[in-house]
Coordinates of N, CA and C in Angstrom, one line a residue:
Chain T
K1 N 93.4 84.8 109.0 CA 94.5 85.6 109.5 C 95.2 86.2 108.3
Q2 N 95.4 87.5 108.4 CA 96.1 88.3 107.3 C 97.6 87.9 107.3
E3 N 98.1 87.6 106.1 CA 99.5 87.3 105.8 C 99.9 88.2 104.7
V4 N 101.1 88.9 105.0 CA 101.7 89.8 104.0 C 103.0 89.3 103.6
T5 N 103.2 89.2 102.3 CA 104.5 88.7 101.7 C 105.1 89.7 100.8
Q6 N 106.4 89.8 100.8 CA 107.1 90.7 100.0 C 108.2 90.0 99.1
I7 N 108.2 90.3 97.9 CA 109.1 89.7 96.9 C 109.7 90.8 96.1
P8 N 111.1 90.8 95.8 CA 112.0 89.8 96.4 C 112.4 90.1 97.8
A9 N 113.1 89.1 98.5 CA 113.6 89.4 99.8 C 114.8 90.3 99.8
A10 N 115.5 90.2 98.8 CA 116.7 91.1 98.6 C 116.9 91.5 97.2
L11 N 117.5 92.6 97.0 CA 117.6 93.2 95.6 C 118.8 94.1 95.6
S12 N 119.7 93.8 94.5 CA 120.8 94.7 94.4 C 120.8 95.2 93.0
V13 N 120.9 96.6 92.8 CA 120.8 97.2 91.5 C 121.8 98.3 91.4
P14 N 122.2 98.6 90.1 CA 123.1 99.7 89.9 C 122.4 101.0 90.0
E15 N 123.1 102.1 90.4 CA 122.5 103.4 90.5 C 121.9 103.8 89.2
G16 N 120.7 104.5 89.4 CA 120.0 105.0 88.2 C 118.9 104.1 87.7
E17 N 118.9 102.9 88.1 CA 117.9 101.9 87.6 C 116.5 102.2 88.3
N18 N 115.5 102.0 87.5 CA 114.1 102.0 88.0 C 113.8 100.6 88.6
L19 N 113.1 100.6 89.7 CA 112.8 99.2 90.2 C 111.5 99.2 90.9
V20 N 111.0 97.9 91.0 CA 109.7 97.7 91.5 C 109.8 96.7 92.7
L21 N 109.2 97.0 93.8 CA 109.1 96.1 95.0 C 107.6 95.7 95.1
N22 N 107.5 94.4 95.4 CA 106.1 93.8 95.4 C 105.7 93.5 96.8
C23 N 104.4 93.6 97.1 CA 103.8 93.3 98.4 C 102.4 92.6 98.1
S24 N 102.2 91.5 98.7 CA 100.9 90.8 98.5 C 100.3 90.5 99.9
F25 N 99.0 90.5 99.9 CA 98.3 90.3 101.2 C 97.1 89.3 100.9
T26 N 96.8 88.5 101.9 CA 95.8 87.4 101.7 C 94.4 87.9 101.9
D27 N 94.1 88.9 102.8 CA 92.8 89.3 103.1 C 92.6 90.7 102.5
S28 N 91.7 90.9 101.5 CA 91.5 92.2 100.8 C 90.7 93.2 101.7
A29 N 90.2 92.8 102.8 CA 89.4 93.7 103.7 C 90.4 94.6 104.5
I30 N 91.0 95.5 103.8 CA 92.0 96.4 104.4 C 91.5 97.8 104.5
Y31 N 91.9 98.6 105.5 CA 91.6 100.0 105.6 C 92.5 100.8 104.8
N32 N 93.8 100.5 105.0 CA 94.8 101.2 104.2 C 96.1 100.3 104.1
L33 N 97.0 100.7 103.3 CA 98.3 100.0 103.2 C 99.4 101.1 103.2
Q34 N 100.4 100.8 104.0 CA 101.5 101.8 104.2 C 102.8 101.2 103.8
W35 N 103.7 102.0 103.1 CA 105.0 101.6 102.8 C 106.0 102.3 103.7
F36 N 107.0 101.6 104.3 CA 108.0 102.2 105.1 C 109.4 101.8 104.6
R37 N 110.4 102.6 105.1 CA 111.7 102.2 104.9 C 112.4 102.1 106.3
Q38 N 113.3 101.2 106.4 CA 114.1 101.0 107.7 C 115.5 100.9 107.4
D39 N 116.3 101.8 108.0 CA 117.7 101.8 107.9 C 118.3 100.9 109.0
P40 N 119.4 100.3 108.8 CA 119.9 99.3 109.8 C 119.9 99.8 111.2
G41 N 119.3 99.1 112.1 CA 119.3 99.4 113.5 C 118.4 100.6 113.9
K42 N 117.6 101.1 112.9 CA 116.8 102.3 113.1 C 115.3 102.0 113.1
G43 N 114.5 103.0 113.4 CA 113.1 102.9 113.4 C 112.6 102.9 111.9
L44 N 111.3 103.0 111.8 CA 110.7 103.0 110.4 C 110.3 104.4 110.0
T45 N 110.5 104.7 108.8 CA 110.1 106.0 108.2 C 109.0 105.7 107.2
S46 N 107.9 106.4 107.4 CA 106.7 106.3 106.5 C 107.0 106.9 105.2
L47 N 106.8 106.2 104.1 CA 107.0 106.7 102.8 C 105.7 107.1 102.1
L48 N 104.7 106.2 102.1 CA 103.5 106.4 101.4 C 102.4 105.7 102.1
L49 N 101.2 106.2 102.1 CA 100.0 105.5 102.6 C 98.9 105.6 101.6
I50 N 98.3 104.4 101.3 CA 97.3 104.4 100.3 C 96.0 103.9 101.0
Q51 N 95.0 104.7 100.9 CA 93.7 104.3 101.5 C 93.1 103.2 100.6
S52 N 92.2 102.4 101.2 CA 91.6 101.3 100.4 C 90.9 101.7 99.2
S53 N 90.4 103.0 99.2 CA 89.6 103.5 98.1 C 90.5 104.1 97.0
Q54 N 91.8 104.2 97.2 CA 92.7 104.8 96.3 C 93.4 103.7 95.4
R55 N 93.9 104.1 94.3 CA 94.7 103.2 93.4 C 96.2 103.4 93.5
E56 N 96.6 104.7 93.8 CA 98.0 105.0 93.8 C 98.3 106.3 94.6
Q57 N 99.5 106.4 95.0 CA 100.0 107.6 95.7 C 101.4 107.8 95.2
T58 N 101.8 109.1 95.1 CA 103.1 109.5 94.6 C 103.8 110.4 95.6
S59 N 105.1 110.3 95.7 CA 105.9 111.2 96.5 C 107.3 111.2 95.9
G60 N 107.6 112.3 95.2 CA 108.9 112.4 94.6 C 109.2 111.3 93.6
R61 N 110.2 110.6 93.8 CA 110.6 109.4 92.9 C 109.9 108.2 93.3
L62 N 109.0 108.2 94.2 CA 108.3 107.0 94.7 C 106.8 107.0 94.2
N63 N 106.4 105.9 93.8 CA 105.0 105.7 93.4 C 104.5 104.4 93.9
A64 N 103.4 104.4 94.7 CA 102.9 103.1 95.2 C 101.5 102.9 94.6
S65 N 101.2 101.7 94.2 CA 99.9 101.4 93.6 C 99.2 100.3 94.5
L66 N 97.9 100.2 94.5 CA 97.2 99.2 95.2 C 96.1 98.6 94.4
D67 N 96.1 97.3 94.3 CA 95.0 96.5 93.7 C 94.4 95.7 94.8
K68 N 93.4 96.2 95.4 CA 92.8 95.5 96.6 C 92.2 94.1 96.2
S69 N 91.6 94.1 95.0 CA 90.9 92.8 94.6 C 91.9 91.7 94.4
S70 N 93.1 92.0 94.0 CA 94.0 90.9 93.8 C 95.0 90.8 95.0
G71 N 94.8 91.7 95.9 CA 95.7 91.6 97.1 C 97.1 92.0 96.9
R72 N 97.3 93.0 96.1 CA 98.7 93.4 95.7 C 99.0 94.9 95.7
S73 N 100.2 95.2 96.1 CA 100.7 96.6 96.0 C 102.1 96.6 95.5
T74 N 102.4 97.6 94.8 CA 103.8 97.7 94.3 C 104.3 99.1 94.7
L75 N 105.6 99.1 94.9 CA 106.3 100.4 95.2 C 107.3 100.5 94.1
Y76 N 107.2 101.6 93.3 CA 108.1 101.9 92.2 C 109.0 103.0 92.6
I77 N 110.3 102.7 92.4 CA 111.3 103.7 92.8 C 112.0 104.1 91.5
A78 N 112.0 105.4 91.1 CA 112.6 105.8 89.9 C 114.0 106.3 90.1
A79 N 114.9 106.1 89.1 CA 116.2 106.6 89.2 C 116.9 106.4 90.6
S80 N 117.0 105.1 90.9 CA 117.5 104.8 92.2 C 118.9 105.4 92.5
Q81 N 119.1 105.7 93.8 CA 120.3 106.3 94.3 C 120.9 105.4 95.5
P82 N 122.2 105.5 95.7 CA 122.8 104.8 96.9 C 122.0 105.1 98.2
G83 N 121.5 106.3 98.4 CA 120.8 106.7 99.6 C 119.5 105.9 99.7
D84 N 119.0 105.3 98.7 CA 117.8 104.5 98.7 C 118.0 103.1 99.4
S85 N 119.3 102.8 99.6 CA 119.6 101.5 100.2 C 119.0 101.4 101.6
A86 N 118.2 100.4 101.8 CA 117.5 100.2 103.1 C 116.6 99.0 102.9
T87 N 115.9 98.7 104.0 CA 114.9 97.6 103.9 C 113.5 98.3 103.8
Y88 N 112.7 97.8 102.8 CA 111.4 98.4 102.5 C 110.4 97.4 103.0
L89 N 109.4 98.0 103.8 CA 108.4 97.1 104.4 C 107.0 97.7 104.0
C90 N 106.1 96.8 103.7 CA 104.7 97.2 103.5 C 103.9 96.7 104.7
A91 N 102.8 97.3 105.0 CA 102.0 96.9 106.1 C 100.5 97.3 105.9
V92 N 99.6 96.5 106.3 CA 98.2 96.8 106.1 C 97.5 96.9 107.5
V93 N 96.4 97.7 107.5 CA 95.6 97.9 108.6 C 94.2 97.2 108.2
P94 N 93.7 96.3 109.0 CA 92.4 95.7 108.7 C 91.2 96.6 108.7
F95 N 90.3 96.3 107.8 CA 89.1 97.2 107.7 C 88.2 97.1 108.9
T96 N 88.1 95.9 109.5 CA 87.2 95.7 110.7 C 88.1 95.7 111.9
G97 N 87.4 95.9 113.1 CA 88.0 95.8 114.3 C 88.5 97.1 114.9
G98 N 88.6 98.1 114.0 CA 89.0 99.4 114.5 C 90.5 99.4 114.8
G99 N 91.0 100.6 115.1 CA 92.4 100.7 115.6 C 93.4 100.8 114.4
N100 N 94.6 100.7 114.8 CA 95.7 100.9 113.9 C 96.7 99.7 113.9
K101 N 96.2 98.6 114.1 CA 97.1 97.4 114.1 C 97.6 97.2 112.7
L102 N 98.9 97.2 112.6 CA 99.6 97.0 111.3 C 100.1 95.5 111.3
T103 N 99.8 94.9 110.1 CA 100.4 93.6 109.8 C 101.5 93.8 108.8
F104 N 102.7 93.5 109.1 CA 103.8 93.8 108.3 C 104.2 92.7 107.4
G105 N 104.8 93.0 106.2 CA 105.4 92.0 105.3 C 106.8 91.7 105.8
T106 N 107.4 90.8 105.1 CA 108.7 90.3 105.5 C 109.8 91.2 105.1
G107 N 109.5 92.2 104.2 CA 110.5 93.2 103.8 C 111.4 92.8 102.6
T108 N 111.8 93.8 101.9 CA 112.8 93.7 100.8 C 114.0 94.5 101.1
Q109 N 115.1 93.9 101.2 CA 116.4 94.6 101.5 C 117.0 95.0 100.2
L110 N 117.1 96.3 100.0 CA 117.5 96.9 98.7 C 118.9 97.5 98.9
K111 N 119.8 97.2 97.9 CA 121.1 97.8 97.9 C 121.3 98.4 96.5
V112 N 121.6 99.7 96.5 CA 121.8 100.4 95.3 C 123.3 100.7 95.2
E113 N 124.0 100.2 94.2 CA 125.4 100.3 94.1 C 125.8 101.4 93.1
L114 N 127.0 102.0 93.4 CA 127.5 103.0 92.6 C 128.0 102.4 91.3
Chain K
K1 N 107.7 120.2 114.8 CA 107.0 119.2 115.6 C 107.9 118.1 116.0
A2 N 108.1 117.7 117.3 CA 108.9 116.7 117.7 C 108.3 115.3 117.2
G3 N 109.2 114.4 116.9 CA 108.8 113.1 116.5 C 108.4 112.2 117.7
V4 N 108.3 110.9 117.4 CA 108.1 109.9 118.5 C 109.4 109.6 119.2
T5 N 109.3 109.7 120.5 CA 110.5 109.6 121.3 C 110.4 108.3 122.2
Q6 N 111.4 107.5 122.0 CA 111.5 106.2 122.9 C 112.7 106.3 123.8
T7 N 112.5 105.9 125.0 CA 113.6 105.8 125.9 C 113.5 104.5 126.8
P8 N 114.6 103.9 127.2 CA 116.0 104.3 126.7 C 116.2 103.7 125.3
R9 N 117.3 104.0 124.7 CA 117.6 103.5 123.4 C 118.1 102.1 123.5
Y10 N 118.9 101.8 124.5 CA 119.5 100.5 124.7 C 119.3 100.0 126.1
L11 N 119.1 98.7 126.3 CA 118.9 98.1 127.6 C 119.6 96.8 127.6
I12 N 120.3 96.5 128.7 CA 120.8 95.1 128.9 C 120.2 94.6 130.2
K13 N 119.6 93.5 130.1 CA 119.0 92.9 131.3 C 119.3 91.4 131.4
T14 N 119.1 90.8 132.5 CA 119.3 89.3 132.7 C 118.0 88.6 132.8
R15 N 118.0 87.4 132.5 CA 116.8 86.5 132.6 C 116.1 86.7 133.9
G16 N 114.8 86.8 133.9 CA 114.1 86.8 135.2 C 113.8 88.2 135.6
Q17 N 114.5 89.2 135.1 CA 114.3 90.6 135.5 C 113.1 91.1 134.8
Q18 N 112.7 92.3 135.1 CA 111.6 93.0 134.4 C 112.1 94.3 133.8
V19 N 111.4 94.8 132.8 CA 111.9 96.0 132.2 C 110.7 96.9 131.8
T20 N 110.9 98.2 131.8 CA 109.9 99.2 131.4 C 110.4 100.1 130.3
L21 N 109.7 100.1 129.2 CA 110.1 101.0 128.1 C 109.1 102.1 128.0
S22 N 109.6 103.3 127.5 CA 108.7 104.5 127.5 C 108.6 105.0 126.0
C23 N 107.5 105.6 125.7 CA 107.2 106.1 124.4 C 106.4 107.4 124.6
S24 N 106.9 108.5 124.0 CA 106.2 109.8 124.0 C 105.8 110.0 122.5
P25 N 104.5 110.1 122.3 CA 104.0 110.2 120.9 C 104.1 111.6 120.4
I26 N 103.9 111.8 119.1 CA 103.8 113.2 118.5 C 102.7 113.9 119.2
S27 N 103.0 115.2 119.5 CA 102.0 116.0 120.2 C 100.6 116.0 119.4
G28 N 99.6 115.7 120.2 CA 98.2 115.6 119.6 C 97.8 114.3 119.2
H29 N 98.7 113.3 119.1 CA 98.4 111.9 118.7 C 97.9 111.2 120.0
R30 N 96.7 110.5 119.8 CA 96.2 109.8 121.0 C 96.3 108.3 120.9
S31 N 96.8 107.8 119.7 CA 97.0 106.4 119.5 C 98.4 106.0 119.6
V32 N 98.8 105.1 120.4 CA 100.2 104.6 120.5 C 100.1 103.1 120.4
S33 N 101.0 102.6 119.5 CA 101.1 101.1 119.3 C 102.5 100.7 119.6
W34 N 102.6 99.4 120.0 CA 103.9 98.8 120.2 C 104.2 97.6 119.4
Y35 N 105.4 97.4 118.9 CA 105.8 96.3 118.0 C 107.1 95.7 118.5
Q36 N 107.2 94.5 118.3 CA 108.5 93.8 118.6 C 109.1 93.4 117.2
Q37 N 110.4 93.6 117.0 CA 111.1 93.2 115.8 C 112.2 92.3 116.1
T38 N 112.2 91.1 115.5 CA 113.3 90.2 115.7 C 113.7 89.7 114.3
P39 N 114.9 89.2 114.1 CA 115.3 88.7 112.8 C 114.5 87.5 112.4
G40 N 114.0 86.7 113.3 CA 113.3 85.5 112.9 C 111.8 85.7 112.7
Q41 N 111.2 86.6 113.4 CA 109.8 86.8 113.4 C 109.4 88.1 112.7
G42 N 110.3 88.9 112.4 CA 110.0 90.2 111.8 C 109.3 91.1 112.8
L43 N 108.4 92.0 112.2 CA 107.7 92.9 113.0 C 106.4 92.4 113.5
Q44 N 106.2 92.3 114.8 CA 104.9 91.8 115.3 C 104.2 92.8 116.2
F45 N 102.9 92.9 116.1 CA 102.1 93.8 116.9 C 102.0 93.3 118.3
L46 N 102.2 94.2 119.3 CA 102.0 93.9 120.7 C 100.7 94.3 121.2
F47 N 100.5 95.6 121.2 CA 99.2 96.2 121.6 C 99.1 97.7 121.2
E48 N 97.9 98.2 121.2 CA 97.6 99.6 120.9 C 96.8 100.2 122.0
Y49 N 97.2 101.4 122.3 CA 96.4 102.2 123.3 C 95.8 103.4 122.6
F50 N 94.6 103.8 123.0 CA 94.0 105.0 122.5 C 93.2 105.6 123.7
S51 N 93.5 106.8 124.0 CA 92.8 107.5 125.1 C 92.8 106.7 126.4
E52 N 94.0 106.2 126.7 CA 94.3 105.4 127.9 C 93.6 104.0 128.0
T53 N 93.1 103.6 126.9 CA 92.4 102.3 126.9 C 93.1 101.4 125.8
Q54 N 93.3 100.1 126.2 CA 93.9 99.2 125.2 C 92.8 98.9 124.2
R55 N 93.1 99.2 122.9 CA 92.1 99.0 121.9 C 92.4 97.7 121.1
N56 N 93.6 97.3 121.0 CA 93.9 96.1 120.3 C 95.1 95.4 121.0
K57 N 95.1 94.1 120.9 CA 96.1 93.3 121.5 C 96.6 92.2 120.6
G58 N 97.9 92.0 120.5 CA 98.5 91.0 119.7 C 98.6 89.7 120.4
N59 N 99.3 88.7 119.8 CA 99.3 87.4 120.4 C 100.6 87.2 121.2
F60 N 100.7 87.9 122.3 CA 101.9 87.8 123.1 C 101.4 87.3 124.5
P61 N 102.4 86.7 125.3 CA 102.0 86.2 126.6 C 101.7 87.4 127.6
G62 N 101.0 87.1 128.7 CA 100.7 88.1 129.7 C 101.9 88.8 130.3
R63 N 103.1 88.3 130.1 CA 104.3 89.0 130.6 C 104.4 90.3 130.0
F64 N 103.9 90.5 128.8 CA 103.9 91.8 128.1 C 102.7 92.6 128.5
S65 N 102.9 93.8 129.0 CA 101.8 94.6 129.3 C 102.1 96.1 129.0
G66 N 101.1 96.9 129.0 CA 101.3 98.3 128.7 C 100.3 99.2 129.4
R67 N 100.5 100.4 129.2 CA 99.5 101.4 129.7 C 99.8 102.7 129.0
Q68 N 98.7 103.6 129.1 CA 98.9 104.9 128.5 C 98.4 105.9 129.5
F69 N 99.1 107.0 129.6 CA 98.7 108.1 130.5 C 97.8 109.1 129.9
S70 N 97.3 110.0 130.7 CA 96.4 111.0 130.2 C 97.1 112.0 129.2
N71 N 98.4 112.1 129.2 CA 99.1 112.9 128.2 C 99.5 112.1 127.0
S72 N 99.0 110.9 126.8 CA 99.2 110.0 125.7 C 100.5 109.3 125.7
R73 N 101.4 109.6 126.6 CA 102.6 108.9 126.8 C 102.3 107.4 127.2
S74 N 103.1 106.5 126.7 CA 102.8 105.1 126.9 C 104.1 104.4 127.5
E75 N 103.8 103.4 128.2 CA 104.9 102.5 128.7 C 104.5 101.1 128.4
M76 N 105.5 100.3 128.1 CA 105.3 98.8 128.1 C 106.2 98.1 129.1
N77 N 105.8 97.1 129.7 CA 106.5 96.4 130.7 C 106.6 94.9 130.3
V78 N 107.8 94.4 130.5 CA 108.0 92.9 130.3 C 108.5 92.4 131.6
S79 N 107.7 91.4 132.1 CA 108.2 90.8 133.4 C 108.8 89.5 133.1
T80 N 109.6 89.0 134.1 CA 110.2 87.7 134.0 C 110.9 87.5 132.6
L81 N 111.8 88.3 132.3 CA 112.5 88.3 130.9 C 113.0 87.0 130.6
E82 N 112.9 86.6 129.3 CA 113.5 85.4 128.7 C 114.4 85.8 127.6
L83 N 115.3 84.9 127.3 CA 116.3 85.2 126.2 C 115.6 85.6 124.9
G84 N 114.5 85.0 124.7 CA 113.8 85.3 123.4 C 113.1 86.6 123.4
D85 N 113.2 87.3 124.5 CA 112.6 88.7 124.5 C 113.6 89.7 123.9
S86 N 114.8 89.3 123.6 CA 115.8 90.2 123.0 C 115.3 90.6 121.7
A87 N 115.2 91.9 121.5 CA 114.5 92.4 120.2 C 114.7 93.9 120.2
L88 N 114.3 94.5 119.1 CA 114.1 95.9 118.9 C 112.6 96.2 119.2
Y89 N 112.3 97.0 120.1 CA 110.9 97.4 120.5 C 110.6 98.7 119.9
L90 N 109.6 98.8 119.0 CA 109.2 100.0 118.3 C 107.9 100.5 118.8
C91 N 107.8 101.8 118.9 CA 106.5 102.4 119.2 C 106.1 103.3 118.0
A92 N 104.8 103.4 117.8 CA 104.2 104.2 116.7 C 103.1 105.0 117.2
S93 N 103.0 106.2 116.7 CA 101.8 107.0 117.1 C 101.1 107.5 115.9
S94 N 99.8 107.7 116.1 CA 98.9 108.2 115.0 C 97.9 109.1 115.5
S95 N 97.4 110.0 114.6 CA 96.4 110.9 115.0 C 95.0 110.3 115.0
D96 N 94.9 109.1 114.5 CA 93.7 108.4 114.4 C 92.7 109.1 113.5
S97 N 93.2 110.0 112.6 CA 92.3 110.7 111.6 C 92.1 109.7 110.5
P98 N 91.2 110.0 109.6 CA 90.9 109.0 108.5 C 92.2 108.6 107.8
K99 N 93.2 109.4 107.7 CA 94.4 109.1 107.0 C 95.3 108.0 107.8
N100 N 95.3 108.2 109.1 CA 96.0 107.1 109.9 C 97.4 106.8 109.6
I101 N 98.2 107.8 109.2 CA 99.6 107.6 109.0 C 100.2 107.3 110.3
Q102 N 101.0 106.3 110.4 CA 101.7 105.9 111.7 C 103.1 106.3 111.6
Y103 N 103.6 107.0 112.7 CA 104.9 107.4 112.8 C 105.7 106.7 113.9
F104 N 106.8 106.2 113.5 CA 107.6 105.3 114.4 C 108.7 106.1 115.1
G105 N 109.0 105.6 116.3 CA 110.2 106.1 117.0 C 111.4 105.3 116.6
A106 N 112.6 105.6 117.1 CA 113.8 105.0 116.8 C 114.0 103.6 117.4
G107 N 113.2 103.3 118.4 CA 113.2 102.0 119.0 C 114.0 101.9 120.3
T108 N 113.8 100.9 121.0 CA 114.6 100.5 122.2 C 115.1 99.1 121.9
R109 N 116.5 99.0 121.9 CA 117.1 97.7 121.7 C 117.3 97.0 123.0
L110 N 116.6 95.9 123.3 CA 116.7 95.2 124.5 C 117.5 93.9 124.3
S111 N 118.5 93.7 125.1 CA 119.3 92.5 125.1 C 119.1 91.8 126.4
V112 N 118.7 90.5 126.4 CA 118.5 89.7 127.6 C 119.6 88.7 127.7
L113 N 120.4 88.7 128.7 CA 121.5 87.8 128.9 C 121.2 86.7 129.8

């Protein structure tokens, strides 16, 4: 059974700091990995998707890497801003079985302070 | 392009009642998935529909059911509501292309009293 863990559970940083969020998964047979952000009481916003054959994806100040063999992904946020404050979730889709079933991590609650 | 639309946004029900939630996917998307989010269990997969057929199912009791219509809109139903069913219910749609990015709606907040 796939298990996805995110460390740390919560993080508070001053504005402008570069930071790294970690995601680990137990079964490396994944189709892709997706990073989301969730604002309080809201739905999920897709940030980046990495296919199993890729090593990293970049979008603006965000960079996500994937090391399938070690079961790890990191989300790097450069020059953090107060607007980045949210909960960040990673999720994987299994390689077998077809479909789009996402198994989510426990999330990292990020607070960027002025 | 309109995003994923979920209705209603908020619902209050009492134990034993049943409820139906609706999800309209992004135009052209044929895959619709449902998730339950609670503080204790996090985000858990309920089921996925693709072209009106249930393609995947999570580990939830039979009280949770769903369906998809020919226009890809989906509904999920929960019968005999329990207090523990109080949660944010999220719907996601995908084009099912190789990239498979999943787009989520704002969710329906269900409170069971």
